[in-house]
mmCIF file of N, CA, C and O in Angstrom:
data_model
loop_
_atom_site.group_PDB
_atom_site.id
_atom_site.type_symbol
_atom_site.label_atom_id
_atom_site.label_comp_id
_atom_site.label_asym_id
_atom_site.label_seq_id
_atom_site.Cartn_x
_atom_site.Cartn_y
_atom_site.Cartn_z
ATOM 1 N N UNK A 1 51.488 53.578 101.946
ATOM 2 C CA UNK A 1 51.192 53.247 103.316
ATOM 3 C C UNK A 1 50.060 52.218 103.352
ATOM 4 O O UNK A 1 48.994 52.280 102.739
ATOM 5 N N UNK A 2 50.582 51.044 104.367
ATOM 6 C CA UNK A 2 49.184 50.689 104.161
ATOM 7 C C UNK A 2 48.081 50.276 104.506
ATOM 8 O O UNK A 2 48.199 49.740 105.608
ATOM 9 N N UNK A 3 46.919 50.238 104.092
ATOM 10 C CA UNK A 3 45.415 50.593 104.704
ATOM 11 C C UNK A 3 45.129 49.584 106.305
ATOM 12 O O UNK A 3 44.526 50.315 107.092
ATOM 13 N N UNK A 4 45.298 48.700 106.698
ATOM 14 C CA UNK A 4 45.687 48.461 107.951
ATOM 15 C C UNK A 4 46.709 47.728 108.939
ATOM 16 O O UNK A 4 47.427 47.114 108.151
ATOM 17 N N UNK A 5 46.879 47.627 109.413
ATOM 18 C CA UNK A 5 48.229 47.089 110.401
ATOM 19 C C UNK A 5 48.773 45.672 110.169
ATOM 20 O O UNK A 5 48.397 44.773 110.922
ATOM 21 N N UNK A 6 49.485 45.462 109.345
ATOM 22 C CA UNK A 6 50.337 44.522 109.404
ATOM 23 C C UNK A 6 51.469 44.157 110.302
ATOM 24 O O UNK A 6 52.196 44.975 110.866
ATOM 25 N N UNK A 7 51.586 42.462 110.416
ATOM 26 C CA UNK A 7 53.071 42.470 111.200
ATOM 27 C C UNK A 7 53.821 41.048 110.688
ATOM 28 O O UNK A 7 53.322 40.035 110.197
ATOM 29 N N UNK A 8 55.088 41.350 110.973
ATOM 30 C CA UNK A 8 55.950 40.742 110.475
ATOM 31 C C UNK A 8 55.564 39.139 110.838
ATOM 32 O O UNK A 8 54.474 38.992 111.392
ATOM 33 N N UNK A 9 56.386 37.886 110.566
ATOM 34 C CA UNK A 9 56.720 36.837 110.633
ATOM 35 C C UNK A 9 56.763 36.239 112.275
ATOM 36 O O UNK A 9 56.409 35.164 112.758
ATOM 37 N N UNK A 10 57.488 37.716 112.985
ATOM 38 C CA UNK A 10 58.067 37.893 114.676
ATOM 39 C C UNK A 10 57.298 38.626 115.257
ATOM 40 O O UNK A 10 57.695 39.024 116.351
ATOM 41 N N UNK A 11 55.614 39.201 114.683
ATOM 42 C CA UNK A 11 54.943 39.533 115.549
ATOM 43 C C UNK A 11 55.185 41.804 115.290
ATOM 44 O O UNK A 11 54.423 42.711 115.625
ATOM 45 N N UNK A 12 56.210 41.834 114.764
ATOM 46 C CA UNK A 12 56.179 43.179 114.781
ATOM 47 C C UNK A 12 55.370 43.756 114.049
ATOM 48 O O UNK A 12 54.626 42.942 113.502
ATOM 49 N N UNK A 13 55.098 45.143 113.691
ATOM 50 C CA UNK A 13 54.432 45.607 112.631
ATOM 51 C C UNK A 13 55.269 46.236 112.266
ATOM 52 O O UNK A 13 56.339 46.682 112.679
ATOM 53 N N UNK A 14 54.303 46.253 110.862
ATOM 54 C CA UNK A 14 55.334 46.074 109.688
ATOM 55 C C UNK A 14 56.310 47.278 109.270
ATOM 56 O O UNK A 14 57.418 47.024 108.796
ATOM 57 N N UNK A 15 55.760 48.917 109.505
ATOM 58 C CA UNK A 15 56.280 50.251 109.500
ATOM 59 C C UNK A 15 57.289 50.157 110.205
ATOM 60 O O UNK A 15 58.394 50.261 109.671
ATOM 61 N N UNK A 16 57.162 49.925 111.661
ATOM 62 C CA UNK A 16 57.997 49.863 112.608
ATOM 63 C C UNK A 16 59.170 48.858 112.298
ATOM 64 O O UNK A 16 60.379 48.997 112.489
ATOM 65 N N UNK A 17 58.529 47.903 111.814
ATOM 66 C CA UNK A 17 60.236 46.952 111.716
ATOM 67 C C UNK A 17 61.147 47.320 110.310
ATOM 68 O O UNK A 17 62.340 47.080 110.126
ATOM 69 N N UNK A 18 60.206 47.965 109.412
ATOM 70 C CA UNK A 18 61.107 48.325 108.437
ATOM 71 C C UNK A 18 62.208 49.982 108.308
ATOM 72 O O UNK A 18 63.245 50.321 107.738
ATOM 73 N N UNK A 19 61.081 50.666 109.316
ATOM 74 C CA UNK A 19 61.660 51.942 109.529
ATOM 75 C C UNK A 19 62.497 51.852 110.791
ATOM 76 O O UNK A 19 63.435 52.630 110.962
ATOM 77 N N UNK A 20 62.234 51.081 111.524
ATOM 78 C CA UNK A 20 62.987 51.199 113.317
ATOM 79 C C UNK A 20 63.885 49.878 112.994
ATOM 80 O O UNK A 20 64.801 49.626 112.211
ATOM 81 N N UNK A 21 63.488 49.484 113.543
ATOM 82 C CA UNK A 21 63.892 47.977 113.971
ATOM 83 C C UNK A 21 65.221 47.435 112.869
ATOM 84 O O UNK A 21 66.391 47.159 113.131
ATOM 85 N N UNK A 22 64.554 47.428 111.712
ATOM 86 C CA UNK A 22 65.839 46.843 110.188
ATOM 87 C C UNK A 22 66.854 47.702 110.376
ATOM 88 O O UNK A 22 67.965 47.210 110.572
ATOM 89 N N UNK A 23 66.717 49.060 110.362
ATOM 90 C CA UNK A 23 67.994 49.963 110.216
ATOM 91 C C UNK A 23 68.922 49.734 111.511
ATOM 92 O O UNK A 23 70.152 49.702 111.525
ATOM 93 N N UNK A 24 68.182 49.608 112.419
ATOM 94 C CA UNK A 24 68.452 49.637 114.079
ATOM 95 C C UNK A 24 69.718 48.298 114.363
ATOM 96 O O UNK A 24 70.885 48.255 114.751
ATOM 97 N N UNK A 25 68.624 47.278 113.888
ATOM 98 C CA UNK A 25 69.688 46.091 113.636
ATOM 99 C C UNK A 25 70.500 45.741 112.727
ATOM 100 O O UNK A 25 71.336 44.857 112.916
ATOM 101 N N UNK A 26 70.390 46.291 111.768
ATOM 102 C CA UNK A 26 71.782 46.361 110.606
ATOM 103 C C UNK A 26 72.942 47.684 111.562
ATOM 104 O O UNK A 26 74.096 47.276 111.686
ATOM 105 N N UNK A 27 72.768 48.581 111.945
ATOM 106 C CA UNK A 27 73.950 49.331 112.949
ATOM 107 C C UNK A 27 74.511 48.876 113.986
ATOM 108 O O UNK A 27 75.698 49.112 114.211
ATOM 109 N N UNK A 28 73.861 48.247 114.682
ATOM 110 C CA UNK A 28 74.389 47.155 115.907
ATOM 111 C C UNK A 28 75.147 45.964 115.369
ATOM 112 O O UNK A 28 76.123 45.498 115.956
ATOM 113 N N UNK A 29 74.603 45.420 114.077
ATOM 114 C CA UNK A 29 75.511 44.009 113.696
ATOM 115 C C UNK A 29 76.630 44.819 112.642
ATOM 116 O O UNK A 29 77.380 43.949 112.200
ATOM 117 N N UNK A 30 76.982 46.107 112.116
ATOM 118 C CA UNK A 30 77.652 47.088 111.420
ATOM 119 C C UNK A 30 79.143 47.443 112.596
ATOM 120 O O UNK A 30 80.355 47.286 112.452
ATOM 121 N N UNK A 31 78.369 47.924 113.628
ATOM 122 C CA UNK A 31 78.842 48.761 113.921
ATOM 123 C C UNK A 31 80.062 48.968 114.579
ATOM 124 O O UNK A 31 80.469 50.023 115.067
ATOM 125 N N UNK A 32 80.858 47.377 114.538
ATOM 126 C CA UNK A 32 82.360 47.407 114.504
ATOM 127 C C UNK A 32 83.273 47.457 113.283
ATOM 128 O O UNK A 32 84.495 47.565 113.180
ATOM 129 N N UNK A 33 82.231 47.338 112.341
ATOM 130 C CA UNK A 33 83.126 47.485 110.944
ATOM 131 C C UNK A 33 82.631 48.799 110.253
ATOM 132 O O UNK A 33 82.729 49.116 109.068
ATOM 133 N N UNK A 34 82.223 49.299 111.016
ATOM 134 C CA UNK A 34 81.926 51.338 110.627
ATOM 135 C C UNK A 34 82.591 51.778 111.694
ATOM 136 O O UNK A 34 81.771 52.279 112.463
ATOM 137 N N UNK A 35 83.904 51.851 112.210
ATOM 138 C CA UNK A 35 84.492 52.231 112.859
ATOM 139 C C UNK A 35 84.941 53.702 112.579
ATOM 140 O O UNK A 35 85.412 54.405 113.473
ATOM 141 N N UNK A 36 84.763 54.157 111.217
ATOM 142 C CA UNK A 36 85.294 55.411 110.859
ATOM 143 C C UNK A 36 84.654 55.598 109.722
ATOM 144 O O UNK A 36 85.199 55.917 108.666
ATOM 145 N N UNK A 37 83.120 55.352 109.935
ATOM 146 C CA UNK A 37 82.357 55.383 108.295
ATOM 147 C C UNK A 37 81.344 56.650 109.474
ATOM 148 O O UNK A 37 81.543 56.948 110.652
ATOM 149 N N UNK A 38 80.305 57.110 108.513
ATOM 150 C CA UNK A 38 78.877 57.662 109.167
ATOM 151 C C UNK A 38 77.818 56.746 108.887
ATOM 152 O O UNK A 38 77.898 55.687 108.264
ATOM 153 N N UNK A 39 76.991 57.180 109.324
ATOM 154 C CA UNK A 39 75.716 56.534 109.899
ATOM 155 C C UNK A 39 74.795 57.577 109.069
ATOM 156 O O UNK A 39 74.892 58.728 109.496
ATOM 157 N N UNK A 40 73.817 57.388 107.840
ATOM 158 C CA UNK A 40 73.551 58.421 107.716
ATOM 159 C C UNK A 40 71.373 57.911 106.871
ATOM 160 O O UNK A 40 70.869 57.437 105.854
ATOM 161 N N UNK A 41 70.946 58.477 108.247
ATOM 162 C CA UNK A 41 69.068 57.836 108.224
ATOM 163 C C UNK A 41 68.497 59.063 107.916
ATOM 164 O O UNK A 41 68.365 60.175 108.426
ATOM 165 N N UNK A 42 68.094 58.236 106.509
ATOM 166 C CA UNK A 42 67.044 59.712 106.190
ATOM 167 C C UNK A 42 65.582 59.704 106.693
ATOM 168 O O UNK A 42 65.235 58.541 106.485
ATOM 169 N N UNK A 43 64.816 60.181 107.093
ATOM 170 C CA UNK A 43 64.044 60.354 107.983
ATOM 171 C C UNK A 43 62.822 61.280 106.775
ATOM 172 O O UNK A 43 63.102 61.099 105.590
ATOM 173 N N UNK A 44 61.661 62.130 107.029
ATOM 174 C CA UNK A 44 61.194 63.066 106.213
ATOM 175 C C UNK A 44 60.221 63.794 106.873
ATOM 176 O O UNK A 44 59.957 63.647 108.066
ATOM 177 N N UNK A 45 59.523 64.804 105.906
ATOM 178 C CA UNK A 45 59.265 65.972 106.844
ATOM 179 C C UNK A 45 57.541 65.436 107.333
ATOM 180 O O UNK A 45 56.769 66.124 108.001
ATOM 181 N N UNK A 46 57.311 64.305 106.885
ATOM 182 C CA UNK A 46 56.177 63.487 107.294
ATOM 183 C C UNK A 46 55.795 63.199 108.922
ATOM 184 O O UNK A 46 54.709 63.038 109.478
ATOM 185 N N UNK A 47 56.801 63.207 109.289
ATOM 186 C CA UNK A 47 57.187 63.196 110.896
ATOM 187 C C UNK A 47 56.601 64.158 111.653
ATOM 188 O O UNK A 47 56.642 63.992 112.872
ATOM 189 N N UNK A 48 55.895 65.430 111.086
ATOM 190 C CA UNK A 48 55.996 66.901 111.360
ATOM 191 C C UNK A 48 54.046 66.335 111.466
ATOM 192 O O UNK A 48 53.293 66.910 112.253
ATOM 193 N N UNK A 49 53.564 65.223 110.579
ATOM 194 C CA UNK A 49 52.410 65.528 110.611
ATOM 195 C C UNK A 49 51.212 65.445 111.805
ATOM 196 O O UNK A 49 50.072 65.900 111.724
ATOM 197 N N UNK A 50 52.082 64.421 113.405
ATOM 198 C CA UNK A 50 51.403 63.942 114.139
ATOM 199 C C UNK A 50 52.678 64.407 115.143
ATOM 200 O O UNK A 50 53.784 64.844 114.824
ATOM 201 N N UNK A 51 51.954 64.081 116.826
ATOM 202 C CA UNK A 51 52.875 63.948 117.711
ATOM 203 C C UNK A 51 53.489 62.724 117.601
ATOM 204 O O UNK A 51 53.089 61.831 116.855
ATOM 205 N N UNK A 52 54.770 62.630 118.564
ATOM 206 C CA UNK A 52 54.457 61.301 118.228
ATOM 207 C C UNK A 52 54.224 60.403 119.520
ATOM 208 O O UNK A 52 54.823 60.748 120.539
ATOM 209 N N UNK A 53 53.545 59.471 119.559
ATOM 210 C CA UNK A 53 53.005 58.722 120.813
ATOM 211 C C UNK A 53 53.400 57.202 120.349
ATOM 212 O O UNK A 53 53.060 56.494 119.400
ATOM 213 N N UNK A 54 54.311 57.029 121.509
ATOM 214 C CA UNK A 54 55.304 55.554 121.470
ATOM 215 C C UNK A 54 53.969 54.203 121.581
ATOM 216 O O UNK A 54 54.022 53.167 120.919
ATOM 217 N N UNK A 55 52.584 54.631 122.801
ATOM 218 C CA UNK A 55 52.195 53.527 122.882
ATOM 219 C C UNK A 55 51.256 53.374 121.796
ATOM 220 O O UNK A 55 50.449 52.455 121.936
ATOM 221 N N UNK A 56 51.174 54.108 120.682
ATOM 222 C CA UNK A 56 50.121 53.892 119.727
ATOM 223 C C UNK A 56 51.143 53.220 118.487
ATOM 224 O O UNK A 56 50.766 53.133 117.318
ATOM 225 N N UNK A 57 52.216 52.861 118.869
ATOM 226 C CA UNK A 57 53.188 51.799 117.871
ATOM 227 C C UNK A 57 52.411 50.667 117.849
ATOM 228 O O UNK A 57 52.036 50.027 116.866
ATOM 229 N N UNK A 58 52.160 50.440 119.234
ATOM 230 C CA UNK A 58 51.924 48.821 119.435
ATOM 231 C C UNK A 58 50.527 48.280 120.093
ATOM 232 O O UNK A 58 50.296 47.150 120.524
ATOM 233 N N UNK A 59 49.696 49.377 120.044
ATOM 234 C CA UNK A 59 48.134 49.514 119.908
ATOM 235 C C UNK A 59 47.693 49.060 119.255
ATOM 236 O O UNK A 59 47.686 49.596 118.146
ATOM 237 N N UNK A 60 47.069 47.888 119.399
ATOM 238 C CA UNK A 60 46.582 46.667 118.489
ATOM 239 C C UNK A 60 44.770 47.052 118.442
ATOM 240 O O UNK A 60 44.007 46.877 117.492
ATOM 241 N N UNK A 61 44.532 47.478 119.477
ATOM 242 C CA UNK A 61 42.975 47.968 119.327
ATOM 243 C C UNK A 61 42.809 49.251 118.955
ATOM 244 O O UNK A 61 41.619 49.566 118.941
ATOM 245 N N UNK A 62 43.701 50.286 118.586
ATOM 246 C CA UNK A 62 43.237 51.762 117.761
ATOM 247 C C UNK A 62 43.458 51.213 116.791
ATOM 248 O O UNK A 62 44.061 50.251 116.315
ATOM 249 N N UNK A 63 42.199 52.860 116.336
ATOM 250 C CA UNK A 63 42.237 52.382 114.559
ATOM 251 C C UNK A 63 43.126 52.727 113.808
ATOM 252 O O UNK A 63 43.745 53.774 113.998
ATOM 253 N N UNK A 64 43.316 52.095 113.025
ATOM 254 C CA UNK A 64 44.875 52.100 112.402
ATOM 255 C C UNK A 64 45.000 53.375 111.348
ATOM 256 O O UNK A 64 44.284 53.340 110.348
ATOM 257 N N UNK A 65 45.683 54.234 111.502
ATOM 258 C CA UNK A 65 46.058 55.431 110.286
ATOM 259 C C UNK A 65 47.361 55.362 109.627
ATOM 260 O O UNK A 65 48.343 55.920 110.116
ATOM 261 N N UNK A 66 47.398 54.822 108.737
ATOM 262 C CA UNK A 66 49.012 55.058 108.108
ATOM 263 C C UNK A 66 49.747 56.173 108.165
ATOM 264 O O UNK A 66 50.946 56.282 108.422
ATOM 265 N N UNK A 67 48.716 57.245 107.832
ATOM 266 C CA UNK A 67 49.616 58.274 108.394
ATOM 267 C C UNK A 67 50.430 58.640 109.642
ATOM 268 O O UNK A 67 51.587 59.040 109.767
ATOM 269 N N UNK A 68 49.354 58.348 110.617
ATOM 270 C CA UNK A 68 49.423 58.463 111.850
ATOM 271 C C UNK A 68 50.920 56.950 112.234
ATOM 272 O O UNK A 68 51.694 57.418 113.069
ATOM 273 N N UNK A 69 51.140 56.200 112.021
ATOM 274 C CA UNK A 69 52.327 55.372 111.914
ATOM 275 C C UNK A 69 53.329 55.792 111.199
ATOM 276 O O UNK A 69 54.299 55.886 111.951
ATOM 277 N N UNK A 70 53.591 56.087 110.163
ATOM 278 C CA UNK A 70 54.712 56.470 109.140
ATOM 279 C C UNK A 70 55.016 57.966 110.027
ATOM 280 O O UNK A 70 56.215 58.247 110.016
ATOM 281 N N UNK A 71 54.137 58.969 110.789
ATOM 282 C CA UNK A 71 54.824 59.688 110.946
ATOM 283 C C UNK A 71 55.186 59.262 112.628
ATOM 284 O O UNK A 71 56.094 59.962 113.076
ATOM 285 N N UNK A 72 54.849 58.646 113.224
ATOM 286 C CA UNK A 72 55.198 57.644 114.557
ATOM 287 C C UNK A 72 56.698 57.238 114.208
ATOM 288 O O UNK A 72 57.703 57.636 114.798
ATOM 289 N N UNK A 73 56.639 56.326 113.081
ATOM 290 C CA UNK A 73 57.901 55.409 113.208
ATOM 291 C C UNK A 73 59.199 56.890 112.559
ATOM 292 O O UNK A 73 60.399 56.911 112.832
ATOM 293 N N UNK A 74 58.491 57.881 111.749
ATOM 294 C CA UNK A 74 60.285 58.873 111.210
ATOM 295 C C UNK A 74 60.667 59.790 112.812
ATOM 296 O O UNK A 74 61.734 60.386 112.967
ATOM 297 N N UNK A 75 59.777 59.744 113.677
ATOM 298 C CA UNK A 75 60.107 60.418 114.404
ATOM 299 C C UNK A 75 60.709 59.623 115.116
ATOM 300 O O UNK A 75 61.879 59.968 115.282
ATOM 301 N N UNK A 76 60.416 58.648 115.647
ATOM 302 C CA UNK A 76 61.059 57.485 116.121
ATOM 303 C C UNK A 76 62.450 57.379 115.379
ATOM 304 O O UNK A 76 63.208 57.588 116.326
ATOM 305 N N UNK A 77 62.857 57.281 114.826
ATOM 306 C CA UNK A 77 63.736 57.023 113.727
ATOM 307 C C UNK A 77 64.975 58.182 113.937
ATOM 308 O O UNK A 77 66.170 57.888 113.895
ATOM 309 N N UNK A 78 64.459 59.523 114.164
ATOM 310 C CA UNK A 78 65.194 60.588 114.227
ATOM 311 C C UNK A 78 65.586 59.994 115.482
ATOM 312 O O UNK A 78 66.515 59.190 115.415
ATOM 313 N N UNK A 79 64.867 60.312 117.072
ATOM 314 C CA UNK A 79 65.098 59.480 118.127
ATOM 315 C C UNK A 79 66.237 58.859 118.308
ATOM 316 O O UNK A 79 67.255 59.116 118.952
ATOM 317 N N UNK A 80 65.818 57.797 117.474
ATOM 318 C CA UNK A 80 67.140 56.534 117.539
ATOM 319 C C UNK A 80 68.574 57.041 116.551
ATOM 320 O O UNK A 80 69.721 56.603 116.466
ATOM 321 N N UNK A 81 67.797 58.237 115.858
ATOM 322 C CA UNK A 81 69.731 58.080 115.032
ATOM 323 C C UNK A 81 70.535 59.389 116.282
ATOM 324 O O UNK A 81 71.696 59.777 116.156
ATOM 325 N N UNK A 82 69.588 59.861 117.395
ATOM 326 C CA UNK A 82 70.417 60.807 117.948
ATOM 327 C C UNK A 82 70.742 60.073 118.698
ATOM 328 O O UNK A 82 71.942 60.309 118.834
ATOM 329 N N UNK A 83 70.345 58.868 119.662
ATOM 330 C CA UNK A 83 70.865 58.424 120.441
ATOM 331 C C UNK A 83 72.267 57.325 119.750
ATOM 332 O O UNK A 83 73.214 56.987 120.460
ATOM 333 N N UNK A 84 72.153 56.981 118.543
ATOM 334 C CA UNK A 84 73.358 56.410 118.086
ATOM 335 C C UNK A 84 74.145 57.178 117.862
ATOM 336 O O UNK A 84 75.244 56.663 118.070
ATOM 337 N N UNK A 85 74.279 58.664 117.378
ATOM 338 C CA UNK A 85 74.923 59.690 117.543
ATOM 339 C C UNK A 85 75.717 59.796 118.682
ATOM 340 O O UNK A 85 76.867 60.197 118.503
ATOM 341 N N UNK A 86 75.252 59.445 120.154
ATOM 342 C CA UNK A 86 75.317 60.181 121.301
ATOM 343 C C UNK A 86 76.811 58.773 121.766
ATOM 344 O O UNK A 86 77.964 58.859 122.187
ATOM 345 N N UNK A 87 75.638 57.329 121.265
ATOM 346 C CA UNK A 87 77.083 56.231 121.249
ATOM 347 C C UNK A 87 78.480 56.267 120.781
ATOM 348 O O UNK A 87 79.557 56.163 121.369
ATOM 349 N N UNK A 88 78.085 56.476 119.327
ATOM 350 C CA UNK A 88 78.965 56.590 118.341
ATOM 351 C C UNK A 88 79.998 57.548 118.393
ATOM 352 O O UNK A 88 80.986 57.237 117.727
ATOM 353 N N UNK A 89 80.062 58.738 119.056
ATOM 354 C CA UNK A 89 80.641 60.062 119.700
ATOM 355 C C UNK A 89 81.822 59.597 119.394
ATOM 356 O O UNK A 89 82.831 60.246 119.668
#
């Protein structure tokens, strides 16, 4: 994890676009040619260590905890694979 907040090329940071965002947009540009495949995001029990609070993703003035992000973005992550679940039906 690491020691403070990085962001991508596009402004994102960096947890978030590799845990949310990459998987997120590889299923949307996928997801007519997984027509009869699964979808399958492993997530971990790291998620369990914080609540999780959406506006401290993109809180540029708190202090930055890796922990506190990595378990932001798996919960996030779970989030988004139920609501692709809920599409995908």
């Amino acid at each position: 994890m690491p020691q403070e907040r990085n962001f991508t090329e596009n402004g994102i940071e960096s947890a978030f676009a590799k845990i949310i965002v990459g998987p997120h947009v590889l299923t949307s540009l996928l997801r007519s040619k997984l027509k009869y495949s699964r979808i399958i995001w492993v997530s971990s029990g790291g998620m369990y260590l914080k609540r999780f609070d959406f506006d401290y993703l993109f809180d540029e003035k708190d202090n930055y905890d890796g922990v506190k992000v990595y378990s932001n973005t798996k919960r996030a992550q779970v989030i988004l694979s139920e609501l692709w679940a809920l599409e995908l039906k």
